[in-house]
mmCIF file of C-alpha atoms and ligand atoms in Angstrom:
data_model
loop_
_atom_site.group_PDB
_atom_site.id
_atom_site.type_symbol
_atom_site.label_atom_id
_atom_site.label_comp_id
_atom_site.label_asym_id
_atom_site.label_seq_id
_atom_site.Cartn_x
_atom_site.Cartn_y
_atom_site.Cartn_z
ATOM 1 C CA MET A 739 -90.446 37.388 185.303
ATOM 2 C CA THR A 740 -89.416 39.243 188.461
ATOM 3 C CA GLN A 741 -90.945 42.695 188.299
ATOM 4 C CA THR A 742 -89.134 45.867 189.309
ATOM 5 C CA VAL A 743 -90.336 48.519 191.739
ATOM 6 C CA TYR A 744 -88.877 51.944 191.054
ATOM 7 C CA VAL A 745 -88.239 54.034 194.167
ATOM 8 C CA LEU A 746 -87.370 57.556 193.067
ATOM 9 C CA ASN A 747 -86.251 60.322 195.404
ATOM 10 C CA GLY A 748 -86.081 64.027 194.697
ATOM 11 C CA PRO A 749 -84.053 67.006 195.866
ATOM 12 C CA ASN A 750 -82.270 67.128 199.218
ATOM 13 C CA LEU A 751 -83.179 63.554 200.127
ATOM 14 C CA ASN A 752 -79.480 62.734 199.719
ATOM 15 C CA LEU A 753 -79.112 64.714 202.976
ATOM 16 C CA LEU A 754 -81.364 62.397 204.998
ATOM 17 C CA GLY A 755 -79.867 61.602 208.390
ATOM 18 C CA SER A 756 -78.381 65.068 208.840
ATOM 19 C CA ARG A 757 -81.209 67.159 207.344
ATOM 20 C CA GLU A 758 -83.747 68.378 209.939
ATOM 21 C CA PRO A 759 -83.680 65.062 211.869
ATOM 22 C CA GLY A 760 -86.569 66.253 214.071
ATOM 23 C CA ILE A 761 -88.767 66.115 210.947
ATOM 24 C CA TYR A 762 -87.168 63.460 208.738
ATOM 25 C CA GLY A 763 -85.553 61.166 211.350
ATOM 26 C CA ALA A 764 -82.075 59.730 211.688
ATOM 27 C CA HIS A 765 -82.066 57.272 208.778
ATOM 28 C CA THR A 766 -79.757 58.090 205.878
ATOM 29 C CA LEU A 767 -80.809 57.553 202.266
ATOM 30 C CA ASP A 768 -78.672 54.424 202.278
ATOM 31 C CA ASP A 769 -80.631 53.125 205.295
ATOM 32 C CA VAL A 770 -83.824 53.798 203.324
ATOM 33 C CA ARG A 771 -82.394 51.914 200.348
ATOM 34 C CA GLN A 772 -81.777 48.940 202.649
ATOM 35 C CA LEU A 773 -85.327 49.058 204.063
ATOM 36 C CA CYS A 774 -86.609 49.037 200.466
ATOM 37 C CA ALA A 775 -84.291 46.193 199.454
ATOM 38 C CA GLN A 776 -85.506 44.070 202.390
ATOM 39 C CA ALA A 777 -89.144 44.716 201.448
ATOM 40 C CA CYS A 778 -88.483 43.793 197.816
ATOM 41 C CA THR A 779 -86.708 40.567 198.763
ATOM 42 C CA ARG A 780 -89.629 39.626 201.016
ATOM 43 C CA LEU A 781 -92.170 40.398 198.292
ATOM 44 C CA GLY A 782 -90.280 38.816 195.393
ATOM 45 C CA LEU A 783 -89.660 42.095 193.563
ATOM 46 C CA LYS A 784 -86.556 43.743 192.155
ATOM 47 C CA LEU A 785 -85.578 47.185 193.458
ATOM 48 C CA ASP A 786 -84.441 50.134 191.350
ATOM 49 C CA PHE A 787 -83.647 52.891 193.865
ATOM 50 C CA ARG A 788 -82.487 56.352 192.746
ATOM 51 C CA GLN A 789 -82.120 59.945 193.947
ATOM 52 C CA SER A 790 -81.665 63.169 191.999
ATOM 53 C CA ASN A 791 -81.603 66.865 192.778
ATOM 54 C CA HIS A 792 -82.605 67.614 189.155
ATOM 55 C CA GLU A 793 -86.198 67.865 187.963
ATOM 56 C CA GLY A 794 -85.428 66.860 184.357
ATOM 57 C CA GLU A 795 -83.616 63.728 185.486
ATOM 58 C CA LEU A 796 -86.657 62.726 187.550
ATOM 59 C CA VAL A 797 -88.875 63.322 184.478
ATOM 60 C CA GLY A 798 -86.639 60.975 182.460
ATOM 61 C CA TRP A 799 -86.773 58.308 185.157
ATOM 62 C CA LEU A 800 -90.582 58.508 185.353
ATOM 63 C CA GLN A 801 -90.763 58.037 181.575
ATOM 64 C CA GLU A 802 -88.452 55.030 181.894
ATOM 65 C CA ALA A 803 -90.592 53.594 184.724
ATOM 66 C CA GLY A 804 -93.772 54.078 182.660
ATOM 67 C CA SER A 805 -92.249 52.272 179.655
ATOM 68 C CA ALA A 806 -91.096 49.407 181.890
ATOM 69 C CA GLU A 807 -94.587 49.133 183.346
ATOM 70 C CA ALA A 808 -96.158 49.096 179.882
ATOM 71 C CA ALA A 809 -93.740 46.308 178.913
ATOM 72 C CA GLY A 810 -94.726 44.339 182.043
ATOM 73 C CA SER A 811 -91.257 44.461 183.600
ATOM 74 C CA ALA A 812 -92.158 46.971 186.339
ATOM 75 C CA ALA A 813 -94.914 46.762 188.952
ATOM 76 C CA GLY A 814 -95.103 50.466 189.784
ATOM 77 C CA THR A 815 -93.240 53.430 191.214
ATOM 78 C CA VAL A 816 -92.839 54.998 194.637
ATOM 79 C CA LEU A 817 -91.915 58.673 194.295
ATOM 80 C CA ASN A 818 -90.816 61.044 197.024
ATOM 81 C CA ALA A 819 -90.560 64.115 194.826
ATOM 82 C CA ALA A 820 -89.666 66.227 197.901
ATOM 83 C CA ALA A 821 -90.031 69.968 197.169
ATOM 84 C CA TYR A 822 -90.901 69.312 193.483
ATOM 85 C CA THR A 823 -94.184 67.846 194.760
ATOM 86 C CA HIS A 824 -95.358 71.367 195.440
ATOM 87 C CA THR A 825 -93.984 73.033 192.289
ATOM 88 C CA SER A 826 -93.640 70.665 189.350
ATOM 89 C CA VAL A 827 -96.189 70.426 186.557
ATOM 90 C CA ALA A 828 -93.477 68.568 184.606
ATOM 91 C CA LEU A 829 -93.396 65.670 187.090
ATOM 92 C CA ARG A 830 -97.174 65.477 187.144
ATOM 93 C CA ASP A 831 -97.295 65.408 183.315
ATOM 94 C CA ALA A 832 -94.606 62.693 183.261
ATOM 95 C CA VAL A 833 -96.604 60.462 185.644
ATOM 96 C CA LYS A 834 -99.774 60.925 183.609
ATOM 97 C CA GLY A 835 -98.136 60.879 180.185
ATOM 98 C CA ALA A 836 -95.989 57.806 180.812
ATOM 99 C CA GLY A 837 -98.830 55.898 182.532
ATOM 100 C CA VAL A 838 -96.964 55.364 185.803
ATOM 101 C CA SER A 839 -98.806 53.577 188.634
ATOM 102 C CA LEU A 840 -97.625 55.853 191.400
ATOM 103 C CA VAL A 841 -97.436 55.963 195.161
ATOM 104 C CA GLU A 842 -96.706 59.567 196.137
ATOM 105 C CA LEU A 843 -94.720 59.325 199.352
ATOM 106 C CA HIS A 844 -93.605 61.791 202.007
ATOM 107 C CA ILE A 845 -91.653 60.979 205.130
ATOM 108 C CA SER A 846 -93.286 63.785 207.108
ATOM 109 C CA ASN A 847 -96.955 64.627 207.548
ATOM 110 C CA VAL A 848 -97.015 67.415 204.968
ATOM 111 C CA HIS A 849 -100.524 68.432 206.053
ATOM 112 C CA ALA A 850 -99.286 69.251 209.553
ATOM 113 C CA ARG A 851 -96.606 71.593 208.176
ATOM 114 C CA GLU A 852 -96.412 74.897 206.262
ATOM 115 C CA GLU A 853 -99.318 75.750 204.008
ATOM 116 C CA PHE A 854 -97.183 75.596 200.831
ATOM 117 C CA ARG A 855 -96.584 71.881 201.492
ATOM 118 C CA GLN A 856 -100.303 71.166 201.527
ATOM 119 C CA HIS A 857 -100.684 71.434 197.772
ATOM 120 C CA SER A 858 -99.390 68.574 195.644
ATOM 121 C CA TYR A 859 -99.266 68.524 191.841
ATOM 122 C CA LEU A 860 -98.853 64.754 192.067
ATOM 123 C CA SER A 861 -101.772 63.613 194.232
ATOM 124 C CA PRO A 862 -104.376 63.887 191.439
ATOM 125 C CA VAL A 863 -102.334 61.573 189.189
ATOM 126 C CA ALA A 864 -101.151 59.171 191.921
ATOM 127 C CA ARG A 865 -102.851 55.845 192.534
ATOM 128 C CA GLY A 866 -102.133 56.201 196.251
ATOM 129 C CA VAL A 867 -100.592 58.732 198.599
ATOM 130 C CA MET A 868 -98.669 57.953 201.786
ATOM 131 C CA PHE A 869 -97.286 60.464 204.243
ATOM 132 C CA GLY A 870 -96.345 60.843 207.885
ATOM 133 C CA PHE A 871 -94.988 57.352 208.602
ATOM 134 C CA GLY A 872 -91.346 58.389 208.622
ATOM 135 C CA THR A 873 -88.961 56.299 206.568
ATOM 136 C CA ALA A 874 -91.075 53.248 207.512
ATOM 137 C CA GLY A 875 -93.469 54.521 204.836
ATOM 138 C CA TYR A 876 -91.138 53.300 202.074
ATOM 139 C CA PRO A 877 -91.578 49.550 202.711
ATOM 140 C CA LEU A 878 -95.313 50.130 203.254
ATOM 141 C CA ALA A 879 -95.521 51.841 199.867
ATOM 142 C CA ILE A 880 -93.625 48.974 198.225
ATOM 143 C CA GLU A 881 -96.122 46.574 199.799
ATOM 144 C CA ALA A 882 -98.935 48.569 198.157
ATOM 145 C CA VAL A 883 -97.228 48.320 194.747
ATOM 146 C CA ALA A 884 -96.792 44.563 195.255
ATOM 147 C CA GLY A 885 -100.533 44.351 195.959
ATOM 148 C CA TRP A 886 -101.333 46.076 192.658
ATOM 149 C CA ALA A 887 -99.049 43.652 190.823
ATOM 150 C CA ARG A 888 -100.744 40.654 192.456
ATOM 151 C CA ALA A 889 -104.186 42.027 191.616
ATOM 152 C CA LYS A 890 -103.161 42.336 187.939
ATOM 153 C CA VAL A 891 -102.112 38.696 187.648
ATOM 154 C CA VAL A 892 -104.877 36.626 186.043
ATOM 155 C CA VAL A 893 -104.734 32.920 186.942
HETATM 156 C C1 DQA U 1317 -90.940 65.619 201.866
HETATM 157 C C2 DQA U 1317 -91.878 66.790 202.201
HETATM 158 C C3 DQA U 1317 -91.627 67.951 201.270
HETATM 159 O O1 DQA U 1317 -92.508 69.027 201.578
HETATM 160 C C4 DQA U 1317 -90.193 68.449 201.418
HETATM 161 O O2 DQA U 1317 -89.925 69.480 200.506
HETATM 162 C C5 DQA U 1317 -89.189 67.361 201.311
HETATM 163 C C6 DQA U 1317 -89.487 66.040 201.874
HETATM 164 C C7 DQA U 1317 -91.091 64.445 202.877
HETATM 165 O O3 DQA U 1317 -90.594 63.383 202.578
HETATM 166 O O4 DQA U 1317 -91.658 64.628 203.970
HETATM 167 O O5 DQA U 1317 -88.076 67.584 200.841
HETATM 168 O O6 DQA U 1317 -91.291 65.107 200.598
#
């Protein structure tokens, strides 16, 4: 069975390309989707790529991703929770509660920015954290998820 990688994006990431390009670069969210699709094709995975500006919707998607993982149909999840990273206990509880294997991802180097970006509710429940590689971080994160999936296969 071809496993799915969920790539979930939080608030304001729909504005990529025009939003603070000096920090987030020139790629649009659709460009990012294409980078992810190419990585998934190369790695033999299926892509489920989404964006929402609503915390509750992201909670629902994390629960869905956790159920899919438990059923063996998903390999893991890459989440750029954007500003909710720094505020949301609900997202953290969803990752933990739904048993999501998570890469927490940020386009920018959050540790080189304002102090409020240096705390993450997600890092303690993530399996890996990736930040500062620009949008090129997305395919790298998908590669990490593919590695977990390969490591789980018993031959
Ligand atoms: C971000 C970093 C967050 O601090 C910020 O709120 C974002 C994007 C990143 O990808 O660098 O919206 O997650």
